[in-house]
Amino acid sequence: MLNKLALSGIKHRLRDYSVLFSGLIIASAIFYMFMSLATNSAFLKSNSPAQATSFIYGFGVVLLAIITIVYISYANGFLLSMRQKEYGMFMMLGAKSSKISKMIFVETFTIGAIATVLGSVIGIIATGFVSRLVIDALDMQVKHFNSFYLPALLSTFAFFIVIFIISALKNSISIRRTKVLTLLHKDSQPARIKKNPILKAFQVILGIIFLAIGYATMILMGSNAALIYLGVPVALFTIVIGTYFMINAVITAVISALKKNKKFSQKGLNNFTLSQLSFRISDYTKILSMVAMMFALALGAITVGLGFQNQISTVVEGQNYYDVTVNNINDAQQKRIDKLDTKKVTTYSYKASKGTIYYQASEFKKTPFKYQKFNMKSMISKTTSTTDPSNADVSFELLNANLPRYRTSRVAVVDDAKFNSIDSKKSSLTLVRTKSFNKNLAAIKKINQAEQKRYPELKDAGLSKYDSYVMVNGIFSGLEFMGLFLGIAFLAMLASCLMFKILSGASSDVKRYNMLYKIGTRAKVLRSTINKEIAVLFAVPAGLGIVHVLIGLQMFSKILYKPYMNIEIPFGIFIVLYLGYYFITRYLYKKIVLK
Amino acid sequence: MQKIVEVKNIEKIYGKAGEKQYKALSDVNFEVEPGEFVGIMGASGSGKTTLLNILSTLDTPTSGQVHIGGQDITKLNTNEMADFRANKIGFIFQDFNLLENLTAYENIALPLALQNTNAKKIDPAVNSIAEKLGLTDILNHYPTELSGGQKQRVAAARALVHDPSIIFGDEPTGALDSKSARALLDTMSKINHEDNVSILLVTHDPFSASYCDRIIFIKDGEIGQELKKADHSRGEFYQEILDSLGTFAE
Ligand SMILES: Nc1ncnc2c1ncn2[C@@H]1O[C@H](COP(=O)(O)OP(=O)(O)O)[C@@H](O)[C@H]1O
Ligand SMILES: [Mg+2]
């Protein structure tokens, strides 16, 4: 009989349950997605030049596990909050608490198990989809990656089963311990803002100190990569605590200040909104700091991931000035070059004789030879042009552009008379600079292939720009893939966490909004109140997270050439996705609260 | 003189056409004069709440007209209804309906804040009504820290703070002990006399009803007899109510 009642209770709250359920499914799907990367050692080995990758991934797993545990405990709290009134009622009517706690155990565990299985299936599909998308979009080369990976599936199951057994135990124990009356009146027990100014001020100071230490550590790591093993945990710890104190103390302070300002607080529903926020603050502090951290991690991962993409062109650009080199040009190659969006096509004649390659001085005078001069100190290449490529540095660049067989030759630049007198076949070297290497990539690839067919020696020793592009792209793609994947996984997790937390408060808000409606609040005003409240909850962690990332990028100042280059792209992607979550949360919240 | 409430041929049918329907009100007619304290009395399920919800624009009648302060409220759109509730009427509910995340002061100030009253005017308004209802000492308390009687007086203060044309009470004493109930009724009748606020009180309790000037009986959704206090004392009126309940219940 009780079981039947409980089931009908679930039916009644199907929408709340579907929110809970989809949250759990998302959690397990993301966990699987991440595990499919982290447990795949073949993939990790073949795609990362850096030793630190396994370490980074290990760290990622720990983080994700912590986040997932926190996430599920929220979800679990949501489940309990939905049920406790009903269970309190059953108990009041005489149901034994042992019976109730058994029911809660079964319910929690069943929901968890179903969600995990569904989540893993979705995880497999999503992994395939996301990896395809990322790989195609960025022309990446990723080896040994499979969306279905058994060890990942098994570890996901194991992890979630353990967590859900613990949650189920926790729920059933907490129901058994709580008094029936408390259960019945659970949602009418507000927590007041604790007003202890000294403690608050102390927290603000502590928060600033911790954040300062964390930021300083990240900047230090940037200048000395050896500190990374100690620095990452230190930075993480201090920033987490710093973030927590900042949010806890600062938000409370801001709310109290706004409440004191009667002109603001006594206007429309402002006071109500402030009270809504302040009453949940102790609850929300934890999740907001967690979200701020995750936001920073996700945004950081995406930024760094895309940073590697920029790195590819920077590195490639730094190696060769000319996008295409063709020897002894023929009609077919000429036709292909004509199709390029060229900036300048240069052709030099040369004659090879007895270990020396002769060029004509007059040709260099007409069109100087350009190359990328590498500065060892700044690690930056600068485009330089010269009319005399016979000095050692430059002749090296010129020889590299030529056929491999001449690589050990000497370069001589001579006047026309001398050049004509040399008794050797006259050859030509055509150098093309396009307006954009990336935009002409496909055409350049064709020319490169054709050239390799004409001169098979180029195949193994090719140093054309396209060849270095392929090499560099291979190295960075793995890193990039990880960054994007991690970023998207964290983002999905973080946003649904926040969404959950907000939505789980919604059911207890129904009465409040209904009352406001009764005393004559226009529906539009109610909606804008909700929008404001949720906007604040989303904006706070986003703001802190962005600061974390901006400073955190300092860590990569040695690895990435310009860590802040094109930063608006990842930020843009991120903000669009994040706004999407904001609007979904807003929509769902309103659906629950305003019928 | 213009009537404060005029109800004409109201009918309320619950349930959509074709489904199971229930007629909760049929052909209800009555009026309330300005400054009058009117009680609507009937057993549980007789349609009292339904009627009050219609009068307060929370629900619409299936047919018929309701004029409040000369305005036909059945013709308002939803925004106008919201504004009407915010400006013209005050509510006191059986279960208080206070916002437990606002202090007593903030709860009382809410209707004024909703009308975007100047912040400077809010403070004196709240304080004066709080003083009248004896709430001055508890203004900074949250509802969970108040007794039922105090909560209901806060709710009454909230219903009065914006000078509504009429106050609707749906069994406001229903959740109170007899002492608190008496105190609330005393306060309401004081406000009615001193400030000339019209009150429409819905109740099934003869004691509460004895505070009214006039009582309209409702049974199974239909208006029955009417009882006037005239110059009877409250004790006599109470007895009279009990007597007519006996005959009306037949
Ligand atoms: N939303 C509704 N849908 C269907 N029937 C309702 C609804 N609300 C009330 N009723 C019915 O209308 C009748 C009058 O209810 P109500 O006005 O609440 O009575 P009272 O307040 O006098 O106890 C009752 O029989 C009740 O079952
Ligand atoms: Mg009722």
mmCIF file of N, CA, C and O in Angstrom, chain A residues 187-190 192-193 195 259 262-269 271-272 275-276 278-279 508-509 511-513 515-525, chain B residues 57-58 79-83 85-86 91 93 97-102 105-107 109-114 116-117 119-120 122-123 140-142 144-145 158:
data_model
loop_
_atom_site.group_PDB
_atom_site.id
_atom_site.type_symbol
_atom_site.label_atom_id
_atom_site.label_comp_id
_atom_site.label_asym_id
_atom_site.label_seq_id
_atom_site.Cartn_x
_atom_site.Cartn_y
_atom_site.Cartn_z
ATOM 1 N N ASP A 187 9.987 23.045 4.753
ATOM 2 C CA ASP A 187 10.312 24.177 3.886
ATOM 3 C C ASP A 187 9.886 25.530 4.448
ATOM 4 O O ASP A 187 10.045 26.550 3.801
ATOM 5 N N SER A 188 9.378 25.532 5.701
ATOM 6 C CA SER A 188 9.049 26.850 6.238
ATOM 7 C C SER A 188 10.049 27.254 7.308
ATOM 8 O O SER A 188 9.743 27.975 8.221
ATOM 9 N N GLN A 189 11.234 26.720 7.207
ATOM 10 C CA GLN A 189 12.233 27.073 8.209
ATOM 11 C C GLN A 189 13.399 27.810 7.571
ATOM 12 O O GLN A 189 14.353 27.203 7.118
ATOM 13 N N PRO A 190 13.298 29.125 7.566
ATOM 14 C CA PRO A 190 14.336 29.895 6.896
ATOM 15 C C PRO A 190 15.580 30.038 7.758
ATOM 16 O O PRO A 190 15.521 29.900 8.971
ATOM 17 N N ARG A 192 18.495 32.664 8.831
ATOM 18 C CA ARG A 192 18.751 34.116 8.783
ATOM 19 C C ARG A 192 20.187 34.397 8.399
ATOM 20 O O ARG A 192 21.071 33.591 8.637
ATOM 21 N N ILE A 193 20.379 35.578 7.828
ATOM 22 C CA ILE A 193 21.756 35.988 7.577
ATOM 23 C C ILE A 193 22.404 36.195 8.933
ATOM 24 O O ILE A 193 21.859 36.882 9.779
ATOM 25 N N LYS A 195 24.561 38.040 11.245
ATOM 26 C CA LYS A 195 25.148 39.378 11.165
ATOM 27 C C LYS A 195 26.294 39.485 12.149
ATOM 28 O O LYS A 195 26.102 39.801 13.312
ATOM 29 N N LYS A 259 19.932 46.494 1.125
ATOM 30 C CA LYS A 259 18.720 46.496 1.947
ATOM 31 C C LYS A 259 18.625 47.768 2.775
ATOM 32 O O LYS A 259 17.539 48.281 3.003
ATOM 33 N N LYS A 262 17.046 52.374 1.554
ATOM 34 C CA LYS A 262 15.592 52.246 1.450
ATOM 35 C C LYS A 262 15.079 52.659 0.076
ATOM 36 O O LYS A 262 14.109 52.116 -0.430
ATOM 37 N N LYS A 263 15.734 53.638 -0.509
ATOM 38 C CA LYS A 263 15.278 54.112 -1.807
ATOM 39 C C LYS A 263 15.277 52.985 -2.815
ATOM 40 O O LYS A 263 14.413 52.886 -3.679
ATOM 41 N N PHE A 264 16.287 52.117 -2.690
ATOM 42 C CA PHE A 264 16.370 50.994 -3.612
ATOM 43 C C PHE A 264 15.490 49.845 -3.133
ATOM 44 O O PHE A 264 14.684 49.312 -3.881
ATOM 45 N N SER A 265 15.631 49.509 -1.845
ATOM 46 C CA SER A 265 14.988 48.281 -1.385
ATOM 47 C C SER A 265 13.466 48.404 -1.329
ATOM 48 O O SER A 265 12.768 47.422 -1.509
ATOM 49 N N GLN A 266 12.966 49.609 -1.086
ATOM 50 C CA GLN A 266 11.516 49.733 -0.976
ATOM 51 C C GLN A 266 10.859 50.014 -2.321
ATOM 52 O O GLN A 266 9.772 50.551 -2.390
ATOM 53 N N LYS A 267 11.541 49.678 -3.361
ATOM 54 C CA LYS A 267 10.985 49.931 -4.683
ATOM 55 C C LYS A 267 10.511 48.608 -5.269
ATOM 56 O O LYS A 267 11.309 47.692 -5.446
ATOM 57 N N GLY A 268 9.219 48.528 -5.560
ATOM 58 C CA GLY A 268 8.706 47.312 -6.170
ATOM 59 C C GLY A 268 9.084 46.094 -5.366
ATOM 60 O O GLY A 268 8.991 46.085 -4.149
ATOM 61 N N LEU A 269 9.554 45.071 -6.064
ATOM 62 C CA LEU A 269 9.858 43.820 -5.381
ATOM 63 C C LEU A 269 11.335 43.681 -5.031
ATOM 64 O O LEU A 269 11.796 42.592 -4.716
ATOM 65 N N ASN A 271 13.046 44.469 -2.480
ATOM 66 C CA ASN A 271 13.274 43.928 -1.152
ATOM 67 C C ASN A 271 13.041 42.430 -1.138
ATOM 68 O O ASN A 271 13.778 41.661 -0.522
ATOM 69 N N PHE A 272 12.014 42.021 -1.827
ATOM 70 C CA PHE A 272 11.713 40.596 -1.913
ATOM 71 C C PHE A 272 12.868 39.845 -2.577
ATOM 72 O O PHE A 272 13.308 38.806 -2.100
ATOM 73 N N SER A 275 15.769 39.630 -0.291
ATOM 74 C CA SER A 275 15.537 38.666 0.768
ATOM 75 C C SER A 275 15.656 37.244 0.246
ATOM 76 O O SER A 275 16.217 36.369 0.895
ATOM 77 N N GLN A 276 15.115 37.033 -0.936
ATOM 78 C CA GLN A 276 15.246 35.708 -1.554
ATOM 79 C C GLN A 276 16.717 35.325 -1.612
ATOM 80 O O GLN A 276 17.109 34.222 -1.261
ATOM 81 N N SER A 278 19.283 36.660 0.046
ATOM 82 C CA SER A 278 20.010 36.597 1.318
ATOM 83 C C SER A 278 19.623 35.366 2.111
ATOM 84 O O SER A 278 20.411 34.837 2.875
ATOM 85 N N PHE A 279 18.394 34.897 1.936
ATOM 86 C CA PHE A 279 17.985 33.731 2.703
ATOM 87 C C PHE A 279 18.662 32.458 2.222
ATOM 88 O O PHE A 279 18.808 31.497 2.951
ATOM 89 N N SER A 508 9.774 25.440 -3.220
ATOM 90 C CA SER A 508 9.382 26.132 -1.993
ATOM 91 C C SER A 508 9.062 27.593 -2.268
ATOM 92 O O SER A 508 8.555 28.302 -1.395
ATOM 93 N N ASP A 509 9.360 28.053 -3.468
ATOM 94 C CA ASP A 509 9.035 29.437 -3.818
ATOM 95 C C ASP A 509 7.620 29.588 -4.365
ATOM 96 O O ASP A 509 7.105 30.698 -4.453
ATOM 97 N N LYS A 511 4.728 29.000 -3.220
ATOM 98 C CA LYS A 511 3.794 29.649 -2.312
ATOM 99 C C LYS A 511 4.031 31.153 -2.256
ATOM 100 O O LYS A 511 3.102 31.946 -2.284
ATOM 101 N N ARG A 512 5.318 31.509 -2.190
ATOM 102 C CA ARG A 512 5.652 32.935 -2.112
ATOM 103 C C ARG A 512 5.162 33.705 -3.333
ATOM 104 O O ARG A 512 4.555 34.763 -3.223
ATOM 105 N N TYR A 513 5.436 33.156 -4.503
ATOM 106 C CA TYR A 513 5.043 33.872 -5.712
ATOM 107 C C TYR A 513 3.529 33.912 -5.860
ATOM 108 O O TYR A 513 2.963 34.881 -6.341
ATOM 109 N N MET A 515 1.472 34.083 -3.442
ATOM 110 C CA MET A 515 0.985 35.108 -2.545
ATOM 111 C C MET A 515 1.183 36.503 -3.137
ATOM 112 O O MET A 515 0.289 37.351 -3.060
ATOM 113 N N LEU A 516 2.361 36.711 -3.735
ATOM 114 C CA LEU A 516 2.606 38.014 -4.364
ATOM 115 C C LEU A 516 1.576 38.279 -5.449
ATOM 116 O O LEU A 516 1.096 39.399 -5.611
ATOM 117 N N TYR A 517 1.234 37.217 -6.156
ATOM 118 C CA TYR A 517 0.227 37.353 -7.207
ATOM 119 C C TYR A 517 -1.112 37.757 -6.591
ATOM 120 O O TYR A 517 -1.794 38.646 -7.082
ATOM 121 N N LYS A 518 -1.448 37.109 -5.476
ATOM 122 C CA LYS A 518 -2.736 37.395 -4.844
ATOM 123 C C LYS A 518 -2.834 38.840 -4.376
ATOM 124 O O LYS A 518 -3.896 39.436 -4.456
ATOM 125 N N ILE A 519 -1.739 39.384 -3.842
ATOM 126 C CA ILE A 519 -1.870 40.757 -3.372
ATOM 127 C C ILE A 519 -1.656 41.763 -4.492
ATOM 128 O O ILE A 519 -1.517 42.950 -4.240
ATOM 129 N N GLY A 520 -1.657 41.301 -5.725
ATOM 130 C CA GLY A 520 -1.757 42.248 -6.824
ATOM 131 C C GLY A 520 -0.471 42.574 -7.542
ATOM 132 O O GLY A 520 -0.327 43.674 -8.065
ATOM 133 N N THR A 521 0.476 41.644 -7.575
ATOM 134 C CA THR A 521 1.678 41.893 -8.360
ATOM 135 C C THR A 521 1.420 41.462 -9.801
ATOM 136 O O THR A 521 0.928 40.365 -10.032
ATOM 137 N N ARG A 522 1.744 42.342 -10.731
ATOM 138 C CA ARG A 522 1.556 41.981 -12.132
ATOM 139 C C ARG A 522 2.479 40.833 -12.518
ATOM 140 O O ARG A 522 3.611 40.751 -12.030
ATOM 141 N N ALA A 523 1.996 40.000 -13.431
ATOM 142 C CA ALA A 523 2.792 38.844 -13.860
ATOM 143 C C ALA A 523 4.138 39.293 -14.412
ATOM 144 O O ALA A 523 5.169 38.653 -14.197
ATOM 145 N N LYS A 524 4.124 40.441 -15.099
ATOM 146 C CA LYS A 524 5.374 40.935 -15.688
ATOM 147 C C LYS A 524 6.405 41.260 -14.603
ATOM 148 O O LYS A 524 7.593 40.969 -14.746
ATOM 149 N N VAL A 525 5.925 41.853 -13.524
ATOM 150 C CA VAL A 525 6.826 42.202 -12.419
ATOM 151 C C VAL A 525 7.396 40.931 -11.793
ATOM 152 O O VAL A 525 8.588 40.844 -11.498
ATOM 153 N N THR B 57 -11.016 39.032 -7.636
ATOM 154 C CA THR B 57 -10.459 38.849 -8.988
ATOM 155 C C THR B 57 -9.463 37.689 -9.093
ATOM 156 O O THR B 57 -8.781 37.558 -10.099
ATOM 157 N N LEU B 58 -9.373 36.848 -8.073
ATOM 158 C CA LEU B 58 -8.475 35.695 -8.209
ATOM 159 C C LEU B 58 -9.107 34.644 -9.106
ATOM 160 O O LEU B 58 -8.435 33.764 -9.631
ATOM 161 N N ASN B 79 -3.594 42.272 -16.121
ATOM 162 C CA ASN B 79 -2.807 43.333 -15.506
ATOM 163 C C ASN B 79 -3.683 44.271 -14.687
ATOM 164 O O ASN B 79 -3.323 44.689 -13.596
ATOM 165 N N GLU B 80 -4.827 44.590 -15.249
ATOM 166 C CA GLU B 80 -5.746 45.472 -14.522
ATOM 167 C C GLU B 80 -6.219 44.800 -13.240
ATOM 168 O O GLU B 80 -6.376 45.439 -12.210
ATOM 169 N N MET B 81 -6.411 43.470 -13.326
ATOM 170 C CA MET B 81 -6.806 42.740 -12.120
ATOM 171 C C MET B 81 -5.725 42.840 -11.056
ATOM 172 O O MET B 81 -6.014 43.067 -9.882
ATOM 173 N N ALA B 82 -4.462 42.661 -11.496
ATOM 174 C CA ALA B 82 -3.349 42.741 -10.540
ATOM 175 C C ALA B 82 -3.324 44.115 -9.895
ATOM 176 O O ALA B 82 -3.230 44.251 -8.671
ATOM 177 N N ASP B 83 -3.454 45.162 -10.725
ATOM 178 C CA ASP B 83 -3.430 46.519 -10.184
ATOM 179 C C ASP B 83 -4.609 46.760 -9.255
ATOM 180 O O ASP B 83 -4.482 47.423 -8.229
ATOM 181 N N ARG B 85 -6.121 44.532 -7.418
ATOM 182 C CA ARG B 85 -5.844 43.896 -6.128
ATOM 183 C C ARG B 85 -4.845 44.710 -5.323
ATOM 184 O O ARG B 85 -4.974 44.867 -4.119
ATOM 185 N N ALA B 86 -3.844 45.239 -6.038
ATOM 186 C CA ALA B 86 -2.796 45.975 -5.336
ATOM 187 C C ALA B 86 -3.318 47.285 -4.746
ATOM 188 O O ALA B 86 -2.867 47.711 -3.703
ATOM 189 N N PHE B 91 -6.281 41.799 1.754
ATOM 190 C CA PHE B 91 -6.617 40.397 1.959
ATOM 191 C C PHE B 91 -6.168 39.910 3.313
ATOM 192 O O PHE B 91 -5.058 40.202 3.720
ATOM 193 N N PHE B 93 -5.908 36.030 4.890
ATOM 194 C CA PHE B 93 -6.217 34.630 4.612
ATOM 195 C C PHE B 93 -6.177 33.807 5.896
ATOM 196 O O PHE B 93 -5.535 34.188 6.870
ATOM 197 N N ASN B 97 -0.440 33.577 4.904
ATOM 198 C CA ASN B 97 0.207 33.919 3.640
ATOM 199 C C ASN B 97 1.227 35.052 3.750
ATOM 200 O O ASN B 97 1.303 35.926 2.903
ATOM 201 N N LEU B 98 2.012 35.007 4.822
ATOM 202 C CA LEU B 98 3.114 35.965 4.903
ATOM 203 C C LEU B 98 4.328 35.374 4.192
ATOM 204 O O LEU B 98 4.445 34.160 4.074
ATOM 205 N N LEU B 99 5.201 36.251 3.725
ATOM 206 C CA LEU B 99 6.435 35.759 3.121
ATOM 207 C C LEU B 99 7.446 35.518 4.225
ATOM 208 O O LEU B 99 7.846 36.456 4.912
ATOM 209 N N GLU B 100 7.837 34.277 4.392
ATOM 210 C CA GLU B 100 8.673 33.990 5.566
ATOM 211 C C GLU B 100 10.105 34.438 5.374
ATOM 212 O O GLU B 100 10.898 34.372 6.306
ATOM 213 N N ASN B 101 10.444 34.939 4.192
ATOM 214 C CA ASN B 101 11.796 35.478 4.053
ATOM 215 C C ASN B 101 11.842 36.999 4.201
ATOM 216 O O ASN B 101 12.865 37.609 3.971
ATOM 217 N N LEU B 102 10.724 37.582 4.584
ATOM 218 C CA LEU B 102 10.716 39.016 4.866
ATOM 219 C C LEU B 102 10.328 39.232 6.328
ATOM 220 O O LEU B 102 9.554 38.453 6.883
ATOM 221 N N TYR B 105 7.991 43.972 9.230
ATOM 222 C CA TYR B 105 7.996 45.308 8.625
ATOM 223 C C TYR B 105 7.950 45.204 7.101
ATOM 224 O O TYR B 105 7.145 45.858 6.431
ATOM 225 N N GLU B 106 8.838 44.369 6.565
ATOM 226 C CA GLU B 106 8.925 44.270 5.103
ATOM 227 C C GLU B 106 7.659 43.670 4.501
ATOM 228 O O GLU B 106 7.225 44.060 3.410
ATOM 229 N N ASN B 107 7.054 42.732 5.241
ATOM 230 C CA ASN B 107 5.794 42.168 4.776
ATOM 231 C C ASN B 107 4.713 43.243 4.693
ATOM 232 O O ASN B 107 3.979 43.322 3.712
ATOM 233 N N ALA B 109 5.169 46.439 4.439
ATOM 234 C CA ALA B 109 5.522 47.479 3.460
ATOM 235 C C ALA B 109 5.314 47.024 2.019
ATOM 236 O O ALA B 109 5.257 47.841 1.102
ATOM 237 N N LEU B 110 5.198 45.724 1.829
ATOM 238 C CA LEU B 110 5.188 45.178 0.468
ATOM 239 C C LEU B 110 4.152 45.797 -0.475
ATOM 240 O O LEU B 110 4.495 46.176 -1.598
ATOM 241 N N PRO B 111 2.877 45.936 -0.054
ATOM 242 C CA PRO B 111 1.906 46.517 -1.000
ATOM 243 C C PRO B 111 2.289 47.925 -1.439
ATOM 244 O O PRO B 111 2.069 48.292 -2.596
ATOM 245 N N LEU B 112 2.895 48.688 -0.515
ATOM 246 C CA LEU B 112 3.307 50.048 -0.883
ATOM 247 C C LEU B 112 4.475 50.005 -1.861
ATOM 248 O O LEU B 112 4.507 50.737 -2.850
ATOM 249 N N ALA B 113 5.451 49.133 -1.567
ATOM 250 C CA ALA B 113 6.599 49.013 -2.461
ATOM 251 C C ALA B 113 6.140 48.581 -3.848
ATOM 252 O O ALA B 113 6.645 49.073 -4.862
ATOM 253 N N LEU B 114 5.132 47.712 -3.861
ATOM 254 C CA LEU B 114 4.608 47.251 -5.153
ATOM 255 C C LEU B 114 4.006 48.379 -5.967
ATOM 256 O O LEU B 114 4.036 48.351 -7.192
ATOM 257 N N ASN B 116 5.173 51.254 -5.938
ATOM 258 C CA ASN B 116 6.256 52.216 -6.099
ATOM 259 C C ASN B 116 5.997 53.508 -5.341
ATOM 260 O O ASN B 116 6.267 54.596 -5.821
ATOM 261 N N THR B 117 5.466 53.337 -4.132
ATOM 262 C CA THR B 117 5.283 54.494 -3.268
ATOM 263 C C THR B 117 6.660 55.049 -2.906
ATOM 264 O O THR B 117 7.604 54.285 -2.733
ATOM 265 N N ALA B 119 9.781 56.006 -1.053
ATOM 266 C CA ALA B 119 10.340 55.324 0.122
ATOM 267 C C ALA B 119 10.125 56.116 1.399
ATOM 268 O O ALA B 119 9.943 55.549 2.466
ATOM 269 N N LYS B 120 10.128 57.428 1.296
ATOM 270 C CA LYS B 120 9.965 58.263 2.483
ATOM 271 C C LYS B 120 8.571 58.124 3.088
ATOM 272 O O LYS B 120 8.376 58.292 4.277
ATOM 273 N N ILE B 122 6.773 55.373 2.971
ATOM 274 C CA ILE B 122 6.507 54.003 3.412
ATOM 275 C C ILE B 122 6.664 53.884 4.922
ATOM 276 O O ILE B 122 5.818 53.316 5.608
ATOM 277 N N ASP B 123 7.742 54.442 5.413
ATOM 278 C CA ASP B 123 8.063 54.283 6.824
ATOM 279 C C ASP B 123 6.932 54.765 7.750
ATOM 280 O O ASP B 123 6.464 53.999 8.600
ATOM 281 N N ASN B 140 10.717 43.816 13.507
ATOM 282 C CA ASN B 140 11.932 43.257 12.912
ATOM 283 C C ASN B 140 11.992 41.737 12.993
ATOM 284 O O ASN B 140 13.005 41.136 12.661
ATOM 285 N N HIS B 141 10.903 41.138 13.444
ATOM 286 C CA HIS B 141 10.897 39.676 13.528
ATOM 287 C C HIS B 141 10.484 39.058 12.195
ATOM 288 O O HIS B 141 9.762 39.663 11.417
ATOM 289 N N TYR B 142 10.959 37.839 11.998
ATOM 290 C CA TYR B 142 10.509 37.071 10.824
ATOM 291 C C TYR B 142 9.275 36.265 11.215
ATOM 292 O O TYR B 142 9.099 35.929 12.395
ATOM 293 N N THR B 144 8.425 33.244 11.177
ATOM 294 C CA THR B 144 8.589 32.023 11.976
ATOM 295 C C THR B 144 8.825 32.323 13.450
ATOM 296 O O THR B 144 8.713 31.447 14.282
ATOM 297 N N GLU B 145 9.153 33.578 13.734
ATOM 298 C CA GLU B 145 9.407 33.918 15.138
ATOM 299 C C GLU B 145 8.162 34.495 15.820
ATOM 300 O O GLU B 145 8.241 34.993 16.928
ATOM 301 N N ARG B 158 -0.806 44.347 6.733
ATOM 302 C CA ARG B 158 -0.462 44.370 5.319
ATOM 303 C C ARG B 158 -1.696 44.655 4.470
ATOM 304 O O ARG B 158 -1.634 45.331 3.448
#
